[in-house]
Structures are given as C-alpha cells and as structure tokens.
C-alpha cells in the first residue's frame, strides 16, 4: 500500500511539474513572433513597430549626454540580426552631419527581458541648445524576419545641462550588453 501511494505522489508531482513548465515557456516566448512560444506563428505577420522612445519627437531641453531608449514590439537584439540592425540607427546635428554614437543592445542570452530595446548614447556630449534628429531605417529587422513598418525620424533640442543619472534599465543591464560605435 505504501508503494502505491508513493508511486501516485511521484506521478502527480511529475505531471504538475511538466504542466507548470509548459506555461512558463508559453508565456515567455522566444521573441520570434510566434505568440504562443510553440512555433505556431500567431504574431509572425504583425509588422515590427517602434512602440516608444524615451525622448519624444519635438522634445526640448534634452540633456546633452542623454541616453535615448527605443522600444520595439519584437526582438531586435538577437545575434542573428545584430549585424544588420547596428547600421539602422543614426543621429545627425542641425546641419545634417552625422554624430558619433554608441548603440547599446542588451545581450539576449543573458537579458532576455530586454530583447526589444536599443539604447543610443552620444559618443561625446552634444552641443547645448542645438537641434538633432534620430533616424531609424526601415531595414531594421526582427528575429522572425519582419522589417520595420516604416522608417522613423524624430527631432529634439538639447538644453544646457547633462543628465545626472544613467538610464535605469541600462544601469541594471550592467556589462550584459553589446555595444557598437558609429
């Protein structure tokens, strides 16, 4: 009798473990656009879109050393698309001249929760009281192969002060990032 109860307990425990693990993987997904994490392609045809920017179009009094965070609806940080995506972000001054930037992508093998973010940081402080534009090319690609719905360009004007704190997410990521300088 003791053996039967023990067997039932082991079977029940194993079943509960397997079921709970399947919910975890289905909820998290892998950023490929599958939607259910099972390869069924439920969200595969939804275009890659820019969801938000930490600096709004037309913003003024932006810190001269601002780190700009762009958030997308799909995984743009996977190693399979980084060689393309690192060429899709541009910062230009009011004369249309390119400004050197650091593009910072979370390492998706370590920081899976931030696979839809990119951070743009000027290589040097920007000039105060100056207009700048950020451009995101329509050739930006998600891990599932979808390209950006359309190119995005937005402008902002710097103030005179530097920011006193680093972007909270970027600070949390620490060294778990991949950085490119342009």
PDB file of C-alpha atoms in Angstrom:
ATOM      1  CA  UNK A   1       0.000   0.000   0.000  1.00  0.00           C
ATOM      2  CA  UNK A   2       2.829   2.431   0.879  1.00  0.00           C
ATOM      3  CA  UNK A   3       4.444   1.815  -2.552  1.00  0.00           C
ATOM      4  CA  UNK A   4       1.215   2.654  -4.420  1.00  0.00           C
ATOM      5  CA  UNK A   5       0.771   5.941  -2.556  1.00  0.00           C
ATOM      6  CA  UNK A   6       4.401   6.829  -3.205  1.00  0.00           C
ATOM      7  CA  UNK A   7       4.064   5.984  -6.938  1.00  0.00           C
ATOM      8  CA  UNK A   8       0.937   8.109  -7.206  1.00  0.00           C
ATOM      9  CA  UNK A   9       2.655  11.004  -5.467  1.00  0.00           C
ATOM     10  CA  UNK A  10       5.658  10.804  -7.828  1.00  0.00           C
ATOM     11  CA  UNK A  11       3.405  10.645 -10.899  1.00  0.00           C
ATOM     12  CA  UNK A  12       1.259  13.549  -9.674  1.00  0.00           C
ATOM     13  CA  UNK A  13       4.313  15.653  -8.820  1.00  0.00           C
ATOM     14  CA  UNK A  14       5.905  14.950 -12.222  1.00  0.00           C
ATOM     15  CA  UNK A  15       2.685  15.808 -14.024  1.00  0.00           C
ATOM     16  CA  UNK A  16       2.333  19.099 -12.132  1.00  0.00           C
ATOM     17  CA  UNK A  17       5.960  19.989 -12.847  1.00  0.00           C
ATOM     18  CA  UNK A  18       5.611  19.338 -16.587  1.00  0.00           C
ATOM     19  CA  UNK A  19       2.391  21.337 -16.817  1.00  0.00           C
ATOM     20  CA  UNK A  20       3.782  24.317 -14.908  1.00  0.00           C
ATOM     21  CA  UNK A  21       6.933  24.333 -17.040  1.00  0.00           C
ATOM     22  CA  UNK A  22       4.881  24.407 -20.241  1.00  0.00           C
ATOM     23  CA  UNK A  23       3.013  27.510 -19.014  1.00  0.00           C
ATOM     24  CA  UNK A  24       6.279  29.283 -18.240  1.00  0.00           C
ATOM     25  CA  UNK A  25       7.722  28.654 -21.694  1.00  0.00           C
ATOM     26  CA  UNK A  26       4.484  29.535 -23.486  1.00  0.00           C
ATOM     27  CA  UNK A  27       4.174  32.813 -21.600  1.00  0.00           C
ATOM     28  CA  UNK A  28       7.763  33.945 -22.145  1.00  0.00           C
ATOM     29  CA  UNK A  29       8.152  33.133 -25.818  1.00  0.00           C
ATOM     30  CA  UNK A  30      11.460  33.490 -27.578  1.00  0.00           C
ATOM     31  CA  UNK A  31      10.928  36.793 -29.382  1.00  0.00           C
ATOM     32  CA  UNK A  32      10.441  35.181 -32.771  1.00  0.00           C
ATOM     33  CA  UNK A  33       6.876  36.446 -33.104  1.00  0.00           C
ATOM     34  CA  UNK A  34       5.298  33.057 -32.528  1.00  0.00           C
ATOM     35  CA  UNK A  35       2.941  34.482 -29.934  1.00  0.00           C
ATOM     36  CA  UNK A  36       2.421  31.242 -28.081  1.00  0.00           C
ATOM     37  CA  UNK A  37       6.097  30.266 -27.900  1.00  0.00           C
ATOM     38  CA  UNK A  38       5.273  26.963 -29.584  1.00  0.00           C
ATOM     39  CA  UNK A  39       6.189  27.850 -33.174  1.00  0.00           C
ATOM     40  CA  UNK A  40       2.618  28.365 -34.353  1.00  0.00           C
ATOM     41  CA  UNK A  41       3.313  31.810 -35.800  1.00  0.00           C
ATOM     42  CA  UNK A  42       0.362  33.601 -34.212  1.00  0.00           C
ATOM     43  CA  UNK A  43       2.106  37.010 -34.253  1.00  0.00           C
ATOM     44  CA  UNK A  44       4.512  36.361 -37.103  1.00  0.00           C
ATOM     45  CA  UNK A  45       2.658  38.647 -39.552  1.00  0.00           C
ATOM     46  CA  UNK A  46       2.399  41.613 -37.202  1.00  0.00           C
ATOM     47  CA  UNK A  47       4.859  44.229 -38.502  1.00  0.00           C
ATOM     48  CA  UNK A  48       7.859  45.307 -36.473  1.00  0.00           C
ATOM     49  CA  UNK A  49       6.961  48.675 -34.963  1.00  0.00           C
ATOM     50  CA  UNK A  50       8.553  51.301 -32.772  1.00  0.00           C
ATOM     51  CA  UNK A  51       6.475  51.335 -29.591  1.00  0.00           C
ATOM     52  CA  UNK A  52       8.135  54.161 -27.690  1.00  0.00           C
ATOM     53  CA  UNK A  53      11.104  56.452 -27.281  1.00  0.00           C
ATOM     54  CA  UNK A  54      12.424  57.951 -24.075  1.00  0.00           C
ATOM     55  CA  UNK A  55      12.797  61.249 -25.972  1.00  0.00           C
ATOM     56  CA  UNK A  56       9.627  62.385 -27.727  1.00  0.00           C
ATOM     57  CA  UNK A  57       9.593  63.920 -31.184  1.00  0.00           C
ATOM     58  CA  UNK A  58       9.982  67.680 -30.732  1.00  0.00           C
ATOM     59  CA  UNK A  59      11.297  67.387 -27.157  1.00  0.00           C
ATOM     60  CA  UNK A  60      13.242  70.356 -25.807  1.00  0.00           C
ATOM     61  CA  UNK A  61      15.752  70.772 -23.012  1.00  0.00           C
ATOM     62  CA  UNK A  62      17.103  67.238 -23.564  1.00  0.00           C
ATOM     63  CA  UNK A  63      20.281  66.554 -21.585  1.00  0.00           C
ATOM     64  CA  UNK A  64      23.472  66.954 -23.621  1.00  0.00           C
ATOM     65  CA  UNK A  65      24.539  63.437 -22.631  1.00  0.00           C
ATOM     66  CA  UNK A  66      21.078  61.821 -22.844  1.00  0.00           C
ATOM     67  CA  UNK A  67      20.838  58.066 -23.431  1.00  0.00           C
ATOM     68  CA  UNK A  68      17.848  57.536 -25.704  1.00  0.00           C
ATOM     69  CA  UNK A  69      15.943  54.287 -25.254  1.00  0.00           C
ATOM     70  CA  UNK A  70      13.863  52.955 -28.136  1.00  0.00           C
ATOM     71  CA  UNK A  71      11.396  50.119 -27.517  1.00  0.00           C
ATOM     72  CA  UNK A  72      10.043  47.862 -30.256  1.00  0.00           C
ATOM     73  CA  UNK A  73       7.313  45.215 -30.328  1.00  0.00           C
ATOM     74  CA  UNK A  74       9.656  42.380 -31.400  1.00  0.00           C
ATOM     75  CA  UNK A  75      13.134  41.039 -30.684  1.00  0.00           C
ATOM     76  CA  UNK A  76      15.660  43.268 -32.482  1.00  0.00           C
ATOM     77  CA  UNK A  77      18.675  42.289 -30.342  1.00  0.00           C
ATOM     78  CA  UNK A  78      19.141  38.646 -31.293  1.00  0.00           C
ATOM     79  CA  UNK A  79      22.655  37.902 -32.532  1.00  0.00           C
ATOM     80  CA  UNK A  80      21.221  36.697 -35.869  1.00  0.00           C
ATOM     81  CA  UNK A  81      20.036  40.236 -36.746  1.00  0.00           C
ATOM     82  CA  UNK A  82      22.574  42.468 -34.949  1.00  0.00           C
ATOM     83  CA  UNK A  83      24.959  42.855 -37.890  1.00  0.00           C
ATOM     84  CA  UNK A  84      22.089  44.396 -39.870  1.00  0.00           C
ATOM     85  CA  UNK A  85      20.453  46.328 -37.039  1.00  0.00           C
ATOM     86  CA  UNK A  86      23.578  48.082 -35.873  1.00  0.00           C
ATOM     87  CA  UNK A  87      23.525  50.032 -39.165  1.00  0.00           C
ATOM     88  CA  UNK A  88      19.906  51.203 -38.822  1.00  0.00           C
ATOM     89  CA  UNK A  89      20.225  53.984 -36.219  1.00  0.00           C
ATOM     90  CA  UNK A  90      21.557  57.473 -36.965  1.00  0.00           C
ATOM     91  CA  UNK A  91      21.972  60.729 -35.075  1.00  0.00           C
ATOM     92  CA  UNK A  92      22.529  63.938 -37.043  1.00  0.00           C
ATOM     93  CA  UNK A  93      23.019  67.542 -36.000  1.00  0.00           C
ATOM     94  CA  UNK A  94      21.073  70.544 -37.348  1.00  0.00           C
ATOM     95  CA  UNK A  95      23.453  70.786 -40.328  1.00  0.00           C
ATOM     96  CA  UNK A  96      22.672  67.181 -41.248  1.00  0.00           C
ATOM     97  CA  UNK A  97      26.123  65.942 -40.213  1.00  0.00           C
ATOM     98  CA  UNK A  98      26.407  62.506 -38.610  1.00  0.00           C
ATOM     99  CA  UNK A  99      27.110  62.498 -34.878  1.00  0.00           C
ATOM    100  CA  UNK A 100      29.119  59.611 -33.413  1.00  0.00           C
ATOM    101  CA  UNK A 101      27.008  57.376 -31.198  1.00  0.00           C
ATOM    102  CA  UNK A 102      27.244  54.238 -29.145  1.00  0.00           C
ATOM    103  CA  UNK A 103      24.499  51.738 -29.914  1.00  0.00           C
ATOM    104  CA  UNK A 104      23.849  49.523 -26.945  1.00  0.00           C
ATOM    105  CA  UNK A 105      21.917  46.270 -27.363  1.00  0.00           C
ATOM    106  CA  UNK A 106      21.093  44.009 -24.405  1.00  0.00           C
ATOM    107  CA  UNK A 107      22.755  40.590 -24.620  1.00  0.00           C
ATOM    108  CA  UNK A 108      19.670  38.446 -25.220  1.00  0.00           C
ATOM    109  CA  UNK A 109      21.374  35.304 -23.964  1.00  0.00           C
ATOM    110  CA  UNK A 110      21.616  36.901 -20.517  1.00  0.00           C
ATOM    111  CA  UNK A 111      18.985  39.670 -20.587  1.00  0.00           C
ATOM    112  CA  UNK A 112      16.045  38.104 -22.437  1.00  0.00           C
ATOM    113  CA  UNK A 113      13.524  40.556 -20.927  1.00  0.00           C
ATOM    114  CA  UNK A 114      15.109  43.495 -22.766  1.00  0.00           C
ATOM    115  CA  UNK A 115      15.425  41.972 -26.258  1.00  0.00           C
ATOM    116  CA  UNK A 116      13.165  44.664 -27.726  1.00  0.00           C
ATOM    117  CA  UNK A 117      15.212  47.654 -26.527  1.00  0.00           C
ATOM    118  CA  UNK A 118      18.091  49.607 -28.017  1.00  0.00           C
ATOM    119  CA  UNK A 119      19.935  52.487 -26.380  1.00  0.00           C
ATOM    120  CA  UNK A 120      21.513  55.352 -28.316  1.00  0.00           C
ATOM    121  CA  UNK A 121      24.163  57.285 -26.465  1.00  0.00           C
ATOM    122  CA  UNK A 122      26.189  60.146 -27.966  1.00  0.00           C
ATOM    123  CA  UNK A 123      29.903  59.274 -28.030  1.00  0.00           C
ATOM    124  CA  UNK A 124      30.557  62.791 -26.665  1.00  0.00           C
ATOM    125  CA  UNK A 125      28.244  65.349 -25.071  1.00  0.00           C
ATOM    126  CA  UNK A 126      26.004  67.050 -27.612  1.00  0.00           C
ATOM    127  CA  UNK A 127      26.185  70.792 -28.154  1.00  0.00           C
ATOM    128  CA  UNK A 128      23.846  72.765 -25.881  1.00  0.00           C
ATOM    129  CA  UNK A 129      20.725  74.427 -27.330  1.00  0.00           C
ATOM    130  CA  UNK A 130      21.103  72.552 -30.614  1.00  0.00           C
ATOM    131  CA  UNK A 131      18.614  70.579 -32.712  1.00  0.00           C
ATOM    132  CA  UNK A 132      19.273  66.927 -33.543  1.00  0.00           C
ATOM    133  CA  UNK A 133      17.484  64.156 -35.407  1.00  0.00           C
ATOM    134  CA  UNK A 134      17.376  60.438 -34.770  1.00  0.00           C
ATOM    135  CA  UNK A 135      16.569  58.201 -37.719  1.00  0.00           C
ATOM    136  CA  UNK A 136      15.639  54.526 -37.639  1.00  0.00           C
ATOM    137  CA  UNK A 137      15.870  52.855 -41.047  1.00  0.00           C
ATOM    138  CA  UNK A 138      13.046  50.713 -42.403  1.00  0.00           C
ATOM    139  CA  UNK A 139      15.652  47.972 -42.912  1.00  0.00           C
ATOM    140  CA  UNK A 140      15.621  47.232 -39.153  1.00  0.00           C
ATOM    141  CA  UNK A 141      14.743  43.566 -38.804  1.00  0.00           C
ATOM    142  CA  UNK A 142      13.280  41.429 -36.033  1.00  0.00           C
ATOM    143  CA  UNK A 143      14.464  37.943 -35.153  1.00  0.00           C
ATOM    144  CA  UNK A 144      11.470  36.481 -37.022  1.00  0.00           C
ATOM    145  CA  UNK A 145      12.432  38.279 -40.252  1.00  0.00           C
ATOM    146  CA  UNK A 146       9.843  41.074 -40.166  1.00  0.00           C
ATOM    147  CA  UNK A 147      11.179  44.508 -41.096  1.00  0.00           C
ATOM    148  CA  UNK A 148      10.177  47.820 -39.571  1.00  0.00           C
ATOM    149  CA  UNK A 149       6.727  49.035 -40.674  1.00  0.00           C
ATOM    150  CA  UNK A 150       8.277  52.321 -41.849  1.00  0.00           C
ATOM    151  CA  UNK A 151      11.322  54.481 -41.234  1.00  0.00           C
ATOM    152  CA  UNK A 152      11.114  56.809 -38.242  1.00  0.00           C
ATOM    153  CA  UNK A 153      12.695  60.226 -37.861  1.00  0.00           C
ATOM    154  CA  UNK A 154      12.235  62.407 -34.836  1.00  0.00           C
ATOM    155  CA  UNK A 155      13.907  65.565 -33.665  1.00  0.00           C
ATOM    156  CA  UNK A 156      14.794  67.063 -30.332  1.00  0.00           C
ATOM    157  CA  UNK A 157      16.663  70.070 -28.981  1.00  0.00           C
ATOM    158  CA  UNK A 158      19.235  69.904 -26.239  1.00  0.00           C
ATOM    159  CA  UNK A 159      19.253  72.110 -23.185  1.00  0.00           C
ATOM    160  CA  UNK A 160      22.389  73.162 -21.360  1.00  0.00           C
ATOM    161  CA  UNK A 161      22.659  70.535 -18.624  1.00  0.00           C
ATOM    162  CA  UNK A 162      23.900  66.964 -18.532  1.00  0.00           C
ATOM    163  CA  UNK A 163      21.682  64.261 -17.069  1.00  0.00           C
ATOM    164  CA  UNK A 164      22.622  63.349 -13.539  1.00  0.00           C
ATOM    165  CA  UNK A 165      21.624  59.641 -13.689  1.00  0.00           C
ATOM    166  CA  UNK A 166      22.078  56.894 -16.252  1.00  0.00           C
ATOM    167  CA  UNK A 167      19.045  55.185 -17.796  1.00  0.00           C
ATOM    168  CA  UNK A 168      17.715  52.799 -15.109  1.00  0.00           C
ATOM    169  CA  UNK A 169      17.394  49.780 -17.420  1.00  0.00           C
ATOM    170  CA  UNK A 170      20.838  50.348 -18.914  1.00  0.00           C
ATOM    171  CA  UNK A 171      22.234  50.596 -15.411  1.00  0.00           C
ATOM    172  CA  UNK A 172      20.516  47.323 -14.499  1.00  0.00           C
ATOM    173  CA  UNK A 173      21.952  45.592 -17.579  1.00  0.00           C
ATOM    174  CA  UNK A 174      25.496  46.423 -16.474  1.00  0.00           C
ATOM    175  CA  UNK A 175      28.027  44.598 -18.630  1.00  0.00           C
ATOM    176  CA  UNK A 176      25.415  42.325 -20.221  1.00  0.00           C
ATOM    177  CA  UNK A 177      25.240  44.433 -23.369  1.00  0.00           C
ATOM    178  CA  UNK A 178      26.699  44.522 -26.860  1.00  0.00           C
ATOM    179  CA  UNK A 179      27.985  47.960 -27.856  1.00  0.00           C
ATOM    180  CA  UNK A 180      28.800  49.323 -31.311  1.00  0.00           C
ATOM    181  CA  UNK A 181      30.268  52.743 -32.040  1.00  0.00           C
ATOM    182  CA  UNK A 182      29.423  54.566 -35.239  1.00  0.00           C
TER     183      UNK A 182
END
